[in-house]
Amino acid sequence: MSLQTHQPDTATPPIATPSAAAGSRPPLPKDPQRHRKRALWGTAAVVIVILHLLALEGTGFEPVLLVEGWQGMARFIADSFPPSLDWEGVIAPGLEATLVTLWIGLLGTTLSVPTALLLAVLAARTTTPHRLAYQVSRSILSFFRAVPDIVFALIFVTAVGLGPFAGVLALICHNTGVMGKLWAESLEETDQGPQQALSTTGASRLQQIAHSSLPLVTPQFVGLLLYRFDVNVRSSLVLGLVGAGGIGLLINQAIKSFQFDAMLSHIIIVLVLIIVVDQASAFIRKRLSL
Amino acid sequence: MARDRYSPPALGVSGLTKSYHGRPVLKGVDFQVECGELVAFLGANGSGKSTTLKCVAGLAEPDAGTIRLQGTELSGLSGKTLAAARSQAAMVFQKIHLVPRRTALDNVCAGALARTSGPASLSPLFFSRALREEALDCLDRVGLADRALEKVGRLSGGQQQRVAVARALCQRAGVLLADEPVSALDPNAAEHIMALLAELAHTHQLAVAAVLHQPALAQRHADRAIGLLHGRIVFDGPAAGLGADIQDQLYSPERTSAA
């Protein structure tokens, strides 16, 4: 046998080619789902691209404008530098208003706890006493969630006048919707075993919820509560712009009277407030999970 | 076990049938468990052991048949009377099902919820002194009195299962149902729990029905064994008589077509 022919040695196994392997096992089955899935993904991609083109058109999204107009922005920022350090006229009222903003966020969160808790228990499939209660409470939560807090604020201003009280009422309404939904979801995700175990002891439904469902979700509930407090403090800034008081109102007034340096001071105060709230809630959440 | 000729068995089940989605799981099951005996339920997966216990505990609704707890028939009862009758049977689960963030003592107290009312029934902060004392007694009976204030999540699997047994004791039930109580435990902890269940049956006159997966555990600890195959009882006799032939019948692959 000549060296050039390069016959395979009988001692070494032949390299498994696909066709060789196919002999010993059933052939690759035809998956009819593959074509369908491909068509589905392709269609989804086309639809998403079309939606984005329409959205870019509809919002007048033109980066050229931003590039051409950067001087305007630079002038605005330059005008507001340096931030005003006037204690009497700017900083002291700013701090006071910041405190009001914080109070609006706090009450808007805590005062919505009872309603959110009740609706969450009724709106979680695992704890609801009845299908009807489930449907009704889901609808109530959806409504409060769908109406933006700023709309609630405008409505309450007509009843209680301009000021922080209207802001608190607005946040209570919107936050009930959002927190109730989030809580209901964490109730549904929690382990049903302990609740089932209590049901076999003869405990009532309310007792099962009080002694198993709620203690099991407490960390998630508190985490979500702190997260909502964080969001609500920021929302109360925006509510200030429509007359609900607080630092948002001062920022709006500063802009309207061209006191850009005062505006910058207020924005810096707001930044500090948000960082403090964020860090504090992160700290508490971390301690809680231990 | 010796008992008064006229006193009813702690747990009596007859003609129990149950199907899930048209697939029959129990095809007429009859048995009794007396006070003071530990009965092991054996059988392959899908033979109907767990479903039997679930029907007794009210976690599954039987299609037909009667269940008597301490002489009271359950069918026909509803609402509070049913809950009261059901509280005569306590259940212990494979997955333990305690609240890990609460202390062992609080978890045990929760076994007594059916007979508490007012604020005490809604928060452990208001559990009465008497209830807490009783719960500690129950923990003492499972050998965990010294861990009463420990959070359950920090205890070992075997200790958690003992807390679950203590909760069942605090329920003051005459019948203790245990659904695979040792399947998630290591061999030592499993032996410990089975010895505890046998002791509770023998010295505290509880009727204990335990679903087990290991015939050897049944032979060592149970007084009687009941073997199920495809939803029917094919063996009911002393656990010591659980020979290789019966085990073959219960677990051989040709006979147990179920998953």
Coordinates of C-alpha atoms in Angstrom, one line a residue:
Chain A
M1 CA 0.0 0.0 0.0
S2 CA 1.6 3.3 -1.0
L3 CA 1.8 6.2 1.4
Q4 CA 0.0 8.6 -1.0
T5 CA -3.3 6.7 -0.9
H6 CA -3.7 7.5 2.8
Q7 CA -6.1 4.7 3.6
P8 CA -7.7 5.1 7.1
D9 CA -6.1 2.9 9.7
T10 CA -8.5 0.3 11.0
A11 CA -7.4 1.0 14.6
T12 CA -8.6 4.6 14.5
P13 CA -12.3 5.2 14.3
P14 CA -13.6 6.9 11.1
I15 CA -14.4 10.6 11.5
A16 CA -18.2 10.8 12.1
T17 CA -19.7 12.7 9.2
P18 CA -23.3 13.9 9.5
S19 CA -24.4 11.2 7.0
A20 CA -22.6 8.5 9.0
A21 CA -24.3 9.6 12.2
A22 CA -27.7 9.8 10.6
G23 CA -27.5 6.1 10.0
S24 CA -27.6 5.2 13.6
R25 CA -30.4 7.5 14.8
P26 CA -33.7 8.9 13.4
P27 CA -33.2 11.7 10.9
L28 CA -33.7 15.3 12.0
P29 CA -37.4 15.8 12.3
K30 CA -39.1 18.6 10.2
D31 CA -40.3 21.2 12.7
P32 CA -43.3 22.9 11.2
Q33 CA -43.2 25.5 13.9
R34 CA -39.8 26.8 12.7
H35 CA -41.3 28.5 9.6
R36 CA -44.2 29.9 11.6
K37 CA -41.8 31.4 14.2
R38 CA -39.5 32.9 11.5
A39 CA -42.5 34.5 9.8
L40 CA -43.8 35.8 13.2
W41 CA -40.4 37.3 14.2
G42 CA -40.0 38.9 10.7
T43 CA -43.5 40.4 10.8
A44 CA -42.9 41.7 14.4
A45 CA -39.7 43.4 13.3
V46 CA -41.4 45.1 10.3
V47 CA -44.3 46.3 12.4
I48 CA -41.9 47.7 15.1
V49 CA -39.8 49.6 12.4
I50 CA -43.0 51.1 10.9
L51 CA -44.3 52.2 14.3
H52 CA -41.0 53.9 15.1
L53 CA -40.9 55.7 11.7
L54 CA -44.4 57.0 12.5
A55 CA -43.4 58.0 16.0
L56 CA -40.3 59.9 14.8
E57 CA -42.5 61.7 12.3
G58 CA -45.2 62.5 14.8
T59 CA -42.8 63.9 17.4
G60 CA -40.8 66.0 15.0
F61 CA -37.7 64.1 16.1
E62 CA -34.8 65.9 14.3
P63 CA -31.4 65.7 15.9
V64 CA -30.2 68.5 13.5
L65 CA -32.3 71.0 15.5
L66 CA -30.4 70.0 18.7
V67 CA -27.0 70.4 17.1
E68 CA -27.9 73.7 15.5
G69 CA -29.5 75.1 18.6
W70 CA -26.9 74.2 21.2
Q71 CA -25.9 77.9 21.7
G72 CA -29.4 78.7 23.0
M73 CA -29.0 76.0 25.6
A74 CA -25.5 77.1 26.5
R75 CA -26.6 80.7 26.9
F76 CA -29.5 79.6 29.2
I77 CA -27.2 77.6 31.4
A78 CA -24.6 80.3 31.4
D79 CA -27.2 82.9 32.4
S80 CA -28.1 80.8 35.5
F81 CA -24.5 80.5 36.6
P82 CA -23.5 81.0 39.4
P83 CA -26.4 79.7 41.4
S84 CA -27.9 82.3 43.8
L85 CA -26.6 82.0 47.3
D86 CA -29.1 84.6 48.7
W87 CA -30.1 83.0 52.0
E88 CA -33.1 85.2 52.7
G89 CA -34.6 85.3 49.2
V90 CA -33.7 82.0 47.7
I91 CA -32.1 79.3 49.8
A92 CA -34.3 79.5 53.0
P93 CA -37.6 79.6 51.0
G94 CA -36.2 76.8 48.8
L95 CA -35.4 74.6 51.8
E96 CA -38.8 75.3 53.3
A97 CA -40.5 74.4 50.1
T98 CA -38.4 71.3 49.7
L99 CA -39.7 70.2 53.1
V100 CA -43.3 70.7 51.9
T101 CA -42.5 68.6 48.8
L102 CA -41.1 65.9 51.0
W103 CA -44.3 66.0 53.2
I104 CA -46.5 65.8 50.1
G105 CA -44.6 62.7 49.0
L106 CA -44.7 61.1 52.4
L107 CA -48.4 61.6 53.1
G108 CA -49.3 60.7 49.5
T109 CA -47.5 57.4 50.1
T110 CA -48.5 56.5 53.6
L111 CA -52.2 57.6 53.4
S112 CA -52.7 55.4 50.4
V113 CA -51.5 52.3 52.3
P114 CA -54.9 51.3 53.8
T115 CA -56.8 51.5 50.5
A116 CA -54.0 49.9 48.5
L117 CA -53.7 47.1 51.0
L118 CA -57.4 46.3 51.0
L119 CA -57.6 46.5 47.2
A120 CA -54.5 44.4 46.8
V121 CA -55.8 41.6 49.0
L122 CA -59.1 41.6 47.1
A123 CA -57.3 41.9 43.7
A124 CA -54.9 39.0 44.2
R125 CA -56.3 35.7 42.9
T126 CA -54.7 33.8 45.9
T127 CA -56.3 35.9 48.6
T128 CA -59.6 37.3 47.1
P129 CA -62.7 36.0 48.8
H130 CA -64.8 36.0 45.6
R131 CA -64.4 36.4 41.8
L132 CA -66.6 39.4 41.8
A133 CA -64.6 41.2 44.5
Y134 CA -61.5 40.4 42.4
Q135 CA -62.9 41.9 39.2
V136 CA -64.3 45.0 40.9
S137 CA -61.1 45.7 42.8
R138 CA -59.0 45.1 39.7
S139 CA -61.1 47.7 37.8
I140 CA -60.8 50.2 40.6
L141 CA -57.0 49.8 40.7
S142 CA -56.8 50.1 36.9
F143 CA -58.8 53.4 37.0
F144 CA -56.6 55.0 39.7
R145 CA -53.5 53.8 37.9
A146 CA -54.7 55.0 34.5
V147 CA -55.5 58.6 35.6
P148 CA -52.2 60.5 36.0
D149 CA -51.6 62.2 39.3
I150 CA -51.4 65.6 37.6
V151 CA -55.0 65.2 36.4
F152 CA -56.1 64.2 39.9
A153 CA -54.3 67.4 41.2
L154 CA -56.1 69.6 38.7
I155 CA -59.4 68.1 39.8
F156 CA -58.7 68.4 43.6
V157 CA -57.5 72.0 43.1
T158 CA -61.0 72.9 42.1
A159 CA -62.3 71.5 45.4
V160 CA -59.6 72.5 48.0
G161 CA -57.9 75.3 46.1
L162 CA -54.2 75.7 45.2
G163 CA -51.7 74.3 47.7
P164 CA -50.0 71.1 49.0
F165 CA -53.3 69.5 50.2
A166 CA -54.5 69.1 46.6
G167 CA -51.1 67.5 45.8
V168 CA -51.5 65.0 48.7
L169 CA -55.0 64.0 47.6
A170 CA -53.8 63.5 44.0
L171 CA -50.9 61.3 45.1
I172 CA -53.1 59.2 47.4
C173 CA -55.4 58.4 44.5
H174 CA -52.8 57.6 41.9
N175 CA -50.5 55.8 44.4
T176 CA -53.4 53.6 45.6
G177 CA -53.8 52.3 42.0
V178 CA -50.1 51.7 41.4
M179 CA -49.2 50.3 44.8
G180 CA -52.3 48.2 45.0
K181 CA -51.4 46.6 41.7
L182 CA -47.8 45.9 42.6
W183 CA -48.8 44.5 46.0
A184 CA -51.5 42.3 44.4
E185 CA -48.9 40.9 42.0
S186 CA -46.4 40.1 44.8
L187 CA -49.2 38.4 46.8
E188 CA -50.0 36.2 43.7
E189 CA -46.3 35.3 43.3
T190 CA -45.8 34.2 46.9
D191 CA -45.7 30.5 48.0
Q192 CA -49.2 29.2 48.6
G193 CA -48.1 26.3 50.8
P194 CA -48.2 28.0 54.2
Q195 CA -51.6 29.5 53.4
Q196 CA -52.9 26.0 52.4
A197 CA -51.4 24.6 55.6
L198 CA -53.3 27.1 57.7
S199 CA -56.5 26.3 55.9
T200 CA -56.2 22.7 57.1
T201 CA -56.0 23.9 60.7
G202 CA -59.4 25.4 60.3
A203 CA -58.2 29.0 60.3
S204 CA -60.5 31.5 58.6
R205 CA -59.6 33.1 55.3
L206 CA -58.8 36.4 57.0
Q207 CA -56.6 34.5 59.5
Q208 CA -54.8 32.7 56.7
I209 CA -54.0 36.1 55.1
A210 CA -52.9 37.7 58.3
H211 CA -50.7 34.8 59.4
S212 CA -49.3 33.5 56.2
S213 CA -49.8 35.6 53.0
L214 CA -49.0 39.0 54.5
P215 CA -45.9 38.0 56.7
L216 CA -44.5 36.1 53.6
V217 CA -44.7 39.3 51.4
T218 CA -43.8 41.9 54.0
P219 CA -40.2 42.4 52.7
Q220 CA -41.6 42.9 49.1
F221 CA -44.4 45.1 50.4
V222 CA -42.0 47.4 52.3
G223 CA -39.6 47.5 49.4
L224 CA -42.3 48.5 47.0
L225 CA -43.6 51.1 49.5
L226 CA -40.1 52.7 49.7
Y227 CA -39.8 52.7 45.9
R228 CA -43.2 54.4 45.6
F229 CA -42.2 57.0 48.2
D230 CA -39.1 57.7 46.1
V231 CA -41.3 58.1 43.0
N232 CA -43.9 60.2 44.8
V233 CA -41.4 62.7 46.1
R234 CA -40.4 63.3 42.5
S235 CA -44.0 63.4 41.4
S236 CA -44.8 66.0 44.0
L237 CA -42.1 68.2 42.3
V238 CA -44.1 68.1 39.1
L239 CA -47.4 68.6 41.0
G240 CA -45.8 71.9 42.3
L241 CA -45.8 73.1 38.8
V242 CA -49.6 73.0 38.6
G243 CA -50.1 74.7 41.8
A244 CA -49.7 72.1 44.5
G245 CA -47.0 74.0 46.3
G246 CA -43.5 72.8 47.3
I247 CA -40.2 73.4 45.5
G248 CA -41.8 72.7 42.1
L249 CA -43.8 75.9 42.4
L250 CA -40.7 77.9 43.3
I251 CA -38.8 76.6 40.2
N252 CA -41.8 77.5 38.0
Q253 CA -41.9 81.0 39.5
A254 CA -38.1 81.5 39.1
I255 CA -38.3 80.6 35.4
K256 CA -41.3 82.9 34.8
S257 CA -39.5 85.9 36.4
F258 CA -36.2 85.1 34.6
Q259 CA -34.4 84.5 37.9
F260 CA -32.3 81.7 36.4
D261 CA -29.7 81.7 39.2
A262 CA -32.5 81.1 41.8
M263 CA -33.8 78.4 39.5
L264 CA -30.4 76.7 39.5
S265 CA -30.2 76.9 43.3
H266 CA -33.6 75.3 43.6
I267 CA -32.7 72.5 41.2
I268 CA -29.5 71.8 43.1
I269 CA -31.6 71.5 46.3
V270 CA -33.9 69.1 44.5
L271 CA -31.0 67.0 43.3
V272 CA -29.7 66.7 46.9
L273 CA -33.2 65.8 48.2
I274 CA -33.7 63.1 45.5
I275 CA -30.2 61.6 46.2
V276 CA -30.9 61.5 49.9
V277 CA -34.3 59.9 49.6
D278 CA -33.0 57.4 47.1
Q279 CA -30.0 56.4 49.3
A280 CA -32.1 56.2 52.4
S281 CA -34.7 53.9 50.8
A282 CA -32.0 51.8 49.3
F283 CA -30.4 51.5 52.8
I284 CA -33.6 50.5 54.5
R285 CA -34.4 48.0 51.7
K286 CA -31.0 46.4 52.1
R287 CA -31.3 46.1 55.9
L288 CA -34.8 44.6 55.4
S289 CA -33.6 41.8 53.1
L290 CA -31.0 40.6 55.6
Chain B
M1 CA -54.7 -1.5 68.6
A2 CA -57.1 -2.1 71.5
R3 CA -60.1 0.1 71.7
D4 CA -63.5 0.2 73.1
R5 CA -65.8 -1.9 70.9
Y6 CA -68.3 1.0 70.6
S7 CA -66.0 4.0 70.1
P8 CA -65.6 5.0 66.5
P9 CA -62.1 5.0 64.9
A10 CA -60.3 8.3 64.9
L11 CA -60.3 8.3 61.1
G12 CA -62.6 6.2 59.0
V13 CA -62.7 6.3 55.3
S14 CA -65.0 4.3 53.0
G15 CA -65.7 4.1 49.3
L16 CA -63.5 7.1 48.6
T17 CA -63.2 7.9 44.9
K18 CA -61.6 10.8 43.2
S19 CA -60.6 11.7 39.7
Y20 CA -58.5 14.5 38.2
H21 CA -59.6 15.7 34.8
G22 CA -61.4 12.4 34.1
R23 CA -58.5 10.3 35.2
P24 CA -59.5 8.2 38.2
V25 CA -56.9 8.4 41.0
L26 CA -58.9 6.8 43.8
K27 CA -61.2 3.9 43.0
G28 CA -63.0 3.2 46.2
V29 CA -60.7 3.3 49.2
D30 CA -61.7 2.0 52.6
F31 CA -59.6 2.1 55.7
Q32 CA -59.5 3.1 59.4
V33 CA -56.9 4.5 61.6
E34 CA -57.3 4.1 65.3
C35 CA -56.0 6.2 68.2
G36 CA -52.5 5.2 69.2
E37 CA -51.4 3.7 65.9
L38 CA -49.1 4.9 63.2
V39 CA -50.2 3.8 59.8
A40 CA -47.9 4.1 56.8
F41 CA -49.3 4.6 53.3
L42 CA -47.1 3.2 50.6
G43 CA -47.3 3.0 46.9
A44 CA -45.7 4.2 43.7
N45 CA -46.1 7.8 42.4
G46 CA -49.7 8.3 41.2
S47 CA -51.1 5.4 43.3
G48 CA -53.3 7.8 45.2
K49 CA -51.6 8.0 48.7
S50 CA -51.3 11.8 48.8
T51 CA -54.7 12.3 47.3
T52 CA -56.3 10.2 50.0
L53 CA -54.7 12.4 52.7
K54 CA -55.7 15.6 50.8
C55 CA -59.3 14.5 50.7
V56 CA -59.3 14.0 54.4
A57 CA -57.6 17.4 55.1
G58 CA -60.0 19.2 52.7
L59 CA -57.4 20.1 50.2
A60 CA -59.1 18.0 47.6
E61 CA -62.8 17.4 47.1
P62 CA -63.7 13.7 46.9
D63 CA -66.1 12.6 44.1
A64 CA -67.8 10.0 46.4
G65 CA -67.3 8.2 49.7
T66 CA -67.5 9.1 53.3
I67 CA -64.8 10.5 55.7
R68 CA -65.4 10.3 59.4
L69 CA -63.1 12.2 61.8
Q70 CA -63.6 11.2 65.5
G71 CA -67.0 9.8 64.5
T72 CA -68.2 13.0 62.7
E73 CA -69.0 12.5 59.0
L74 CA -67.6 15.4 56.9
S75 CA -69.9 15.3 53.9
G76 CA -73.0 17.4 54.5
L77 CA -71.2 19.8 56.8
S78 CA -70.3 23.3 55.6
G79 CA -68.9 26.6 56.8
K80 CA -67.9 26.7 60.5
T81 CA -69.1 23.2 61.5
L82 CA -67.0 21.8 58.6
A83 CA -64.0 23.9 59.7
A84 CA -64.5 22.7 63.3
A85 CA -64.7 19.1 62.2
R86 CA -61.7 19.4 59.9
S87 CA -59.6 20.9 62.7
Q88 CA -59.7 17.4 64.2
A89 CA -57.2 16.4 61.6
A90 CA -53.8 18.2 61.5
M91 CA -51.5 18.0 58.5
V92 CA -47.8 18.0 58.1
F93 CA -46.3 18.5 54.6
Q94 CA -43.3 17.4 52.7
K95 CA -42.5 21.1 52.0
I96 CA -43.1 22.0 55.6
H97 CA -45.1 25.2 54.8
L98 CA -44.2 27.3 57.8
V99 CA -43.6 31.1 57.7
P100 CA -39.8 31.3 57.7
R101 CA -39.7 35.0 58.9
R102 CA -41.6 34.2 62.0
T103 CA -40.3 32.5 65.2
A104 CA -40.9 28.8 65.9
L105 CA -43.3 29.8 68.7
D106 CA -45.4 32.1 66.6
N107 CA -45.6 29.4 63.9
V108 CA -46.8 26.9 66.4
C109 CA -49.4 29.3 67.9
A110 CA -50.9 29.6 64.4
G111 CA -52.0 26.0 64.7
A112 CA -54.6 27.2 67.3
L113 CA -56.1 29.9 65.1
A114 CA -59.4 28.1 64.6
R115 CA -60.1 28.6 68.3
T116 CA -58.8 32.1 68.7
S117 CA -60.8 35.2 68.0
G118 CA -60.4 39.0 68.2
P119 CA -57.1 40.8 67.7
A120 CA -55.1 37.7 68.8
S121 CA -56.4 35.9 65.7
L122 CA -54.9 38.5 63.4
S123 CA -51.4 39.2 64.8
P124 CA -48.8 37.3 66.8
L125 CA -48.3 40.5 68.8
F126 CA -51.7 39.7 70.5
F127 CA -51.3 35.9 71.1
S128 CA -52.3 35.3 74.7
R129 CA -50.0 34.1 77.4
A130 CA -51.9 30.8 77.8
L131 CA -51.6 30.1 74.0
R132 CA -47.9 30.9 74.1
E133 CA -47.4 28.6 77.1
E134 CA -49.3 25.8 75.3
A135 CA -47.2 26.3 72.1
L136 CA -44.0 26.0 74.1
D137 CA -45.3 22.7 75.6
C138 CA -45.9 21.5 72.0
L139 CA -42.3 22.6 71.0
D140 CA -41.1 20.8 74.1
R141 CA -42.8 17.6 73.0
V142 CA -40.8 17.7 69.7
G143 CA -37.6 18.6 71.6
L144 CA -37.3 22.2 70.4
A145 CA -38.3 24.2 73.5
D146 CA -34.9 25.9 73.5
R147 CA -35.3 27.2 70.0
A148 CA -38.7 28.8 70.5
L149 CA -37.7 32.3 69.7
E150 CA -35.6 31.4 66.7
K151 CA -36.8 32.3 63.3
V152 CA -38.0 29.2 61.5
G153 CA -36.0 30.1 58.4
R154 CA -32.8 29.7 60.4
L155 CA -33.6 26.1 61.6
S156 CA -32.5 23.0 59.7
G157 CA -34.9 21.0 57.6
G158 CA -35.4 18.4 60.2
Q159 CA -36.0 21.0 62.9
Q160 CA -38.4 22.9 60.7
Q161 CA -40.4 19.7 60.2
R162 CA -40.5 19.2 64.0
V163 CA -41.9 22.7 64.3
A164 CA -44.6 21.8 61.8
V165 CA -45.4 18.7 64.0
A166 CA -45.6 21.0 67.0
R167 CA -48.0 23.3 65.1
A168 CA -50.1 20.2 64.4
L169 CA -50.1 19.4 68.1
C170 CA -51.1 22.9 69.1
Q171 CA -54.1 22.4 66.8
R172 CA -55.2 19.7 69.5
A173 CA -56.2 17.4 66.7
G174 CA -56.7 13.7 67.3
V175 CA -55.6 12.7 63.9
L176 CA -52.2 13.6 62.4
L177 CA -51.9 13.4 58.6
A178 CA -48.3 13.5 57.3
D179 CA -47.8 13.8 53.5
E180 CA -44.3 12.6 52.7
P181 CA -43.0 14.2 55.9
V182 CA -39.4 13.0 55.5
S183 CA -39.0 13.0 51.7
A184 CA -37.0 16.3 51.8
L185 CA -34.9 15.3 54.8
D186 CA -31.5 13.5 55.2
P187 CA -31.7 9.9 56.6
N188 CA -30.8 10.9 60.2
A189 CA -33.5 13.6 60.3
A190 CA -36.0 11.2 58.6
E191 CA -35.4 8.6 61.3
H192 CA -35.8 11.3 64.0
I193 CA -39.1 12.5 62.6
M194 CA -40.5 9.0 62.1
A195 CA -39.5 8.1 65.7
L196 CA -41.2 11.3 66.9
L197 CA -44.4 10.4 64.9
A198 CA -44.5 6.9 66.4
E199 CA -43.9 8.3 69.9
L200 CA -46.8 10.7 69.5
A201 CA -49.0 7.9 68.3
H202 CA -48.1 5.6 71.1
T203 CA -47.7 7.9 74.1
H204 CA -50.2 10.6 73.2
Q205 CA -52.8 8.4 71.6
L206 CA -52.8 10.2 68.3
A207 CA -54.0 8.5 65.1
V208 CA -51.1 9.1 62.7
A209 CA -51.4 8.5 58.9
A210 CA -48.1 9.0 57.1
V211 CA -47.4 8.8 53.4
L212 CA -44.0 7.3 53.0
H213 CA -41.7 6.5 50.0
Q214 CA -39.3 4.2 51.8
P215 CA -40.8 0.8 52.9
A216 CA -37.9 0.3 55.3
L217 CA -39.0 3.4 57.3
A218 CA -42.5 2.0 57.4
Q219 CA -41.2 -1.4 58.7
R220 CA -39.1 0.3 61.4
H221 CA -41.6 2.8 62.7
A222 CA -45.2 2.1 61.6
D223 CA -47.6 -0.3 63.3
R224 CA -49.6 -0.9 60.2
A225 CA -49.0 -0.4 56.5
I226 CA -51.5 0.3 53.8
G227 CA -50.4 -0.3 50.2
L228 CA -52.0 1.4 47.3
L229 CA -51.8 0.5 43.6
H230 CA -53.7 2.4 40.9
G231 CA -56.1 3.9 43.4
R232 CA -57.0 0.7 45.3
I233 CA -55.8 -0.7 48.5
V234 CA -53.9 -3.9 47.8
F235 CA -52.3 -4.4 51.2
D236 CA -53.5 -3.6 54.7
G237 CA -51.7 -5.3 57.6
P238 CA -48.9 -5.1 60.1
A239 CA -46.0 -3.1 58.9
A240 CA -43.7 -6.0 59.9
G241 CA -45.5 -8.2 57.3
L242 CA -44.5 -5.9 54.5
G243 CA -42.5 -8.5 52.6
A244 CA -40.5 -8.4 49.4
D245 CA -43.4 -9.9 47.5
I246 CA -45.8 -7.0 48.5
Q247 CA -43.1 -4.4 47.8
D248 CA -42.6 -6.0 44.4
Q249 CA -46.3 -5.7 43.7
L250 CA -46.4 -2.1 44.9
Y251 CA -43.4 -0.8 43.0
S252 CA -42.7 -3.1 40.0
P253 CA -42.5 -1.2 36.8
E254 CA -45.0 -3.4 34.9
R255 CA -47.7 -2.8 37.4
T256 CA -47.1 0.9 38.1
S257 CA -47.5 2.4 34.7
A258 CA -48.0 5.8 36.2
A259 CA -45.3 8.4 35.9

